[in-house]
Each structure stands twice: as structure tokens, then as C-alpha cells.
Amino acid sequence: MKLVYSLTLCLGMGLSTSMCAQKEVGLKDAFKDNFLIGAAVNTTISSGNDAKATEVIRKHFNSLVAENCMKSGELQPQEGVFDWAEADKLVDYAEKNNQVLIG
């Protein structure tokens, strides 16, 4: 009985070690041959002020959409007055991270 227990324990430890050594694959990599995986991004993220969110977005997503900065009210706060600053930051963010920007 001790032999069976010891063998089971050793086998389990060996499997867990090999599983830990595998590189964690992001969602975008797991589905790269099937479709894009997207995320809505706000101005805090696209401005580079949320490092943790940027880390997750880089790892798991290959497609982005603006949360609000590309809506007409944001782009043209007054009739005839346009503000592209936040939209431009999002475009730069997507290009920098090699992601498709939709919208």
C-alpha cells in the first residue's frame, strides 16, 4: 500500500511540475486562427495610466474598441469644435500594442 501511495504521489508531483513549466497562453493566442478577441478600452487605459489593465489587454486581446472617446459627443463637444486628442491616444495605443482598432 505504501508503494502505491508513493508512486501516486511521485506521479502527481511530476505532472504538476510539468504543468507549471508550460507557458500560459493568452486568449488571443488560443484563438488566433479562429477570430479576434476584443476589449473596450477607456481613456485611462489608452493614456497609459493603468499598467495592470495594459498588461492584461496586451496578453489576452488583439482587437480594441473605444469605450467612449470615439463617440460623436466626445469628438465634437460643440458644433464645429472637434477634439481628437483622446481618440488619437487610443489609435497610438492600439498601434503600439499591435492590435486591431475597430470603430
mmCIF file of C-alpha atoms in Angstrom:
data_model
loop_
_atom_site.group_PDB
_atom_site.id
_atom_site.type_symbol
_atom_site.label_atom_id
_atom_site.label_comp_id
_atom_site.label_asym_id
_atom_site.label_seq_id
_atom_site.Cartn_x
_atom_site.Cartn_y
_atom_site.Cartn_z
ATOM 1 C CA MET A 1 0.000 0.000 0.000
ATOM 2 C CA LYS A 2 2.847 2.377 0.816
ATOM 3 C CA LEU A 3 4.370 1.630 -2.597
ATOM 4 C CA VAL A 4 1.129 2.544 -4.412
ATOM 5 C CA TYR A 5 0.838 5.734 -2.361
ATOM 6 C CA SER A 6 4.466 6.684 -3.049
ATOM 7 C CA LEU A 7 4.130 6.037 -6.777
ATOM 8 C CA THR A 8 0.905 8.039 -6.953
ATOM 9 C CA LEU A 9 2.496 10.902 -5.050
ATOM 10 C CA CYS A 10 5.577 10.931 -7.294
ATOM 11 C CA LEU A 11 3.478 10.783 -10.450
ATOM 12 C CA GLY A 12 1.266 13.623 -9.225
ATOM 13 C CA MET A 13 4.262 15.773 -8.359
ATOM 14 C CA GLY A 14 5.824 15.106 -11.742
ATOM 15 C CA LEU A 15 2.662 16.093 -13.591
ATOM 16 C CA SER A 16 2.175 19.250 -11.557
ATOM 17 C CA THR A 17 5.776 20.293 -12.177
ATOM 18 C CA SER A 18 5.475 19.825 -15.929
ATOM 19 C CA MET A 19 2.172 21.706 -15.973
ATOM 20 C CA CYS A 20 3.700 24.639 -14.102
ATOM 21 C CA ALA A 21 6.570 24.814 -16.570
ATOM 22 C CA GLN A 22 4.204 25.386 -19.502
ATOM 23 C CA LYS A 23 3.838 28.959 -20.692
ATOM 24 C CA GLU A 24 0.426 30.443 -20.001
ATOM 25 C CA VAL A 25 -1.295 31.194 -23.311
ATOM 26 C CA GLY A 26 -3.412 34.320 -23.724
ATOM 27 C CA LEU A 27 -6.922 34.208 -25.187
ATOM 28 C CA LYS A 28 -5.800 35.923 -28.395
ATOM 29 C CA ASP A 29 -3.164 33.227 -28.940
ATOM 30 C CA ALA A 30 -5.519 30.362 -28.149
ATOM 31 C CA PHE A 31 -7.982 31.561 -30.810
ATOM 32 C CA LYS A 32 -5.600 33.247 -33.278
ATOM 33 C CA ASP A 33 -6.678 31.016 -36.170
ATOM 34 C CA ASN A 34 -10.398 31.455 -35.490
ATOM 35 C CA PHE A 35 -11.307 35.052 -34.664
ATOM 36 C CA LEU A 36 -10.246 38.273 -32.958
ATOM 37 C CA ILE A 37 -10.646 38.667 -29.197
ATOM 38 C CA GLY A 38 -11.600 42.226 -28.279
ATOM 39 C CA ALA A 39 -11.839 44.600 -25.357
ATOM 40 C CA ALA A 40 -13.401 48.021 -24.822
ATOM 41 C CA VAL A 41 -10.728 50.477 -23.710
ATOM 42 C CA ASN A 42 -11.273 53.688 -21.766
ATOM 43 C CA THR A 43 -9.088 56.803 -21.763
ATOM 44 C CA THR A 44 -7.346 55.858 -18.508
ATOM 45 C CA ILE A 45 -6.006 52.727 -20.174
ATOM 46 C CA SER A 46 -5.194 54.276 -23.565
ATOM 47 C CA SER A 47 -3.334 57.113 -21.816
ATOM 48 C CA GLY A 48 -1.069 54.560 -20.138
ATOM 49 C CA ASN A 49 -2.304 55.252 -16.604
ATOM 50 C CA ASP A 50 -3.372 51.688 -15.765
ATOM 51 C CA ALA A 51 -0.390 49.349 -16.022
ATOM 52 C CA LYS A 52 -2.248 46.254 -14.802
ATOM 53 C CA ALA A 53 -5.047 46.687 -17.353
ATOM 54 C CA THR A 54 -2.488 47.239 -20.108
ATOM 55 C CA GLU A 55 -0.727 44.016 -19.123
ATOM 56 C CA VAL A 56 -3.987 42.045 -19.347
ATOM 57 C CA ILE A 57 -5.012 43.710 -22.618
ATOM 58 C CA ARG A 58 -1.641 43.017 -24.246
ATOM 59 C CA LYS A 59 -1.718 39.386 -23.203
ATOM 60 C CA HIS A 60 -5.311 38.453 -23.997
ATOM 61 C CA PHE A 61 -6.696 40.795 -26.668
ATOM 62 C CA ASN A 62 -5.792 41.520 -30.294
ATOM 63 C CA SER A 63 -8.731 43.810 -31.061
ATOM 64 C CA LEU A 64 -9.820 47.030 -29.352
ATOM 65 C CA VAL A 65 -12.842 49.300 -29.458
ATOM 66 C CA ALA A 66 -13.186 52.719 -27.831
ATOM 67 C CA GLU A 67 -15.321 52.777 -24.721
ATOM 68 C CA ASN A 68 -16.384 56.422 -25.201
ATOM 69 C CA CYS A 69 -13.656 58.564 -26.753
ATOM 70 C CA MET A 70 -14.794 57.948 -30.334
ATOM 71 C CA LYS A 71 -18.460 58.719 -29.742
ATOM 72 C CA SER A 72 -19.744 61.800 -31.529
ATOM 73 C CA GLY A 73 -20.319 63.754 -28.307
ATOM 74 C CA GLU A 74 -16.702 63.243 -27.304
ATOM 75 C CA LEU A 75 -15.261 64.023 -30.730
ATOM 76 C CA GLN A 76 -17.418 67.137 -31.252
ATOM 77 C CA PRO A 77 -18.288 68.618 -27.840
ATOM 78 C CA GLN A 78 -19.644 71.766 -29.529
ATOM 79 C CA GLU A 79 -20.940 72.174 -33.044
ATOM 80 C CA GLY A 80 -17.962 72.796 -35.295
ATOM 81 C CA VAL A 81 -15.422 72.190 -32.499
ATOM 82 C CA PHE A 82 -13.577 68.880 -32.736
ATOM 83 C CA ASP A 83 -11.305 67.225 -30.182
ATOM 84 C CA TRP A 84 -9.374 64.215 -31.482
ATOM 85 C CA ALA A 85 -6.829 64.051 -28.626
ATOM 86 C CA GLU A 86 -8.256 61.041 -26.758
ATOM 87 C CA ALA A 87 -9.137 59.193 -29.974
ATOM 88 C CA ASP A 88 -5.578 59.730 -31.216
ATOM 89 C CA LYS A 89 -4.206 58.296 -27.951
ATOM 90 C CA LEU A 90 -6.320 55.185 -28.473
ATOM 91 C CA VAL A 91 -5.074 54.788 -32.053
ATOM 92 C CA ASP A 92 -1.474 55.146 -30.839
ATOM 93 C CA TYR A 93 -2.116 52.647 -28.028
ATOM 94 C CA ALA A 94 -3.522 50.059 -30.458
ATOM 95 C CA GLU A 95 -0.649 50.528 -32.920
ATOM 96 C CA LYS A 96 1.954 50.331 -30.142
ATOM 97 C CA ASN A 97 0.464 47.031 -28.931
ATOM 98 C CA ASN A 98 -0.046 45.586 -32.438
ATOM 99 C CA GLN A 99 -3.824 45.425 -32.015
ATOM 100 C CA VAL A 100 -6.667 45.990 -34.467
ATOM 101 C CA LEU A 101 -8.799 49.037 -33.650
ATOM 102 C CA ILE A 102 -12.452 48.716 -34.617
ATOM 103 C CA GLY A 103 -14.728 51.728 -34.778
#
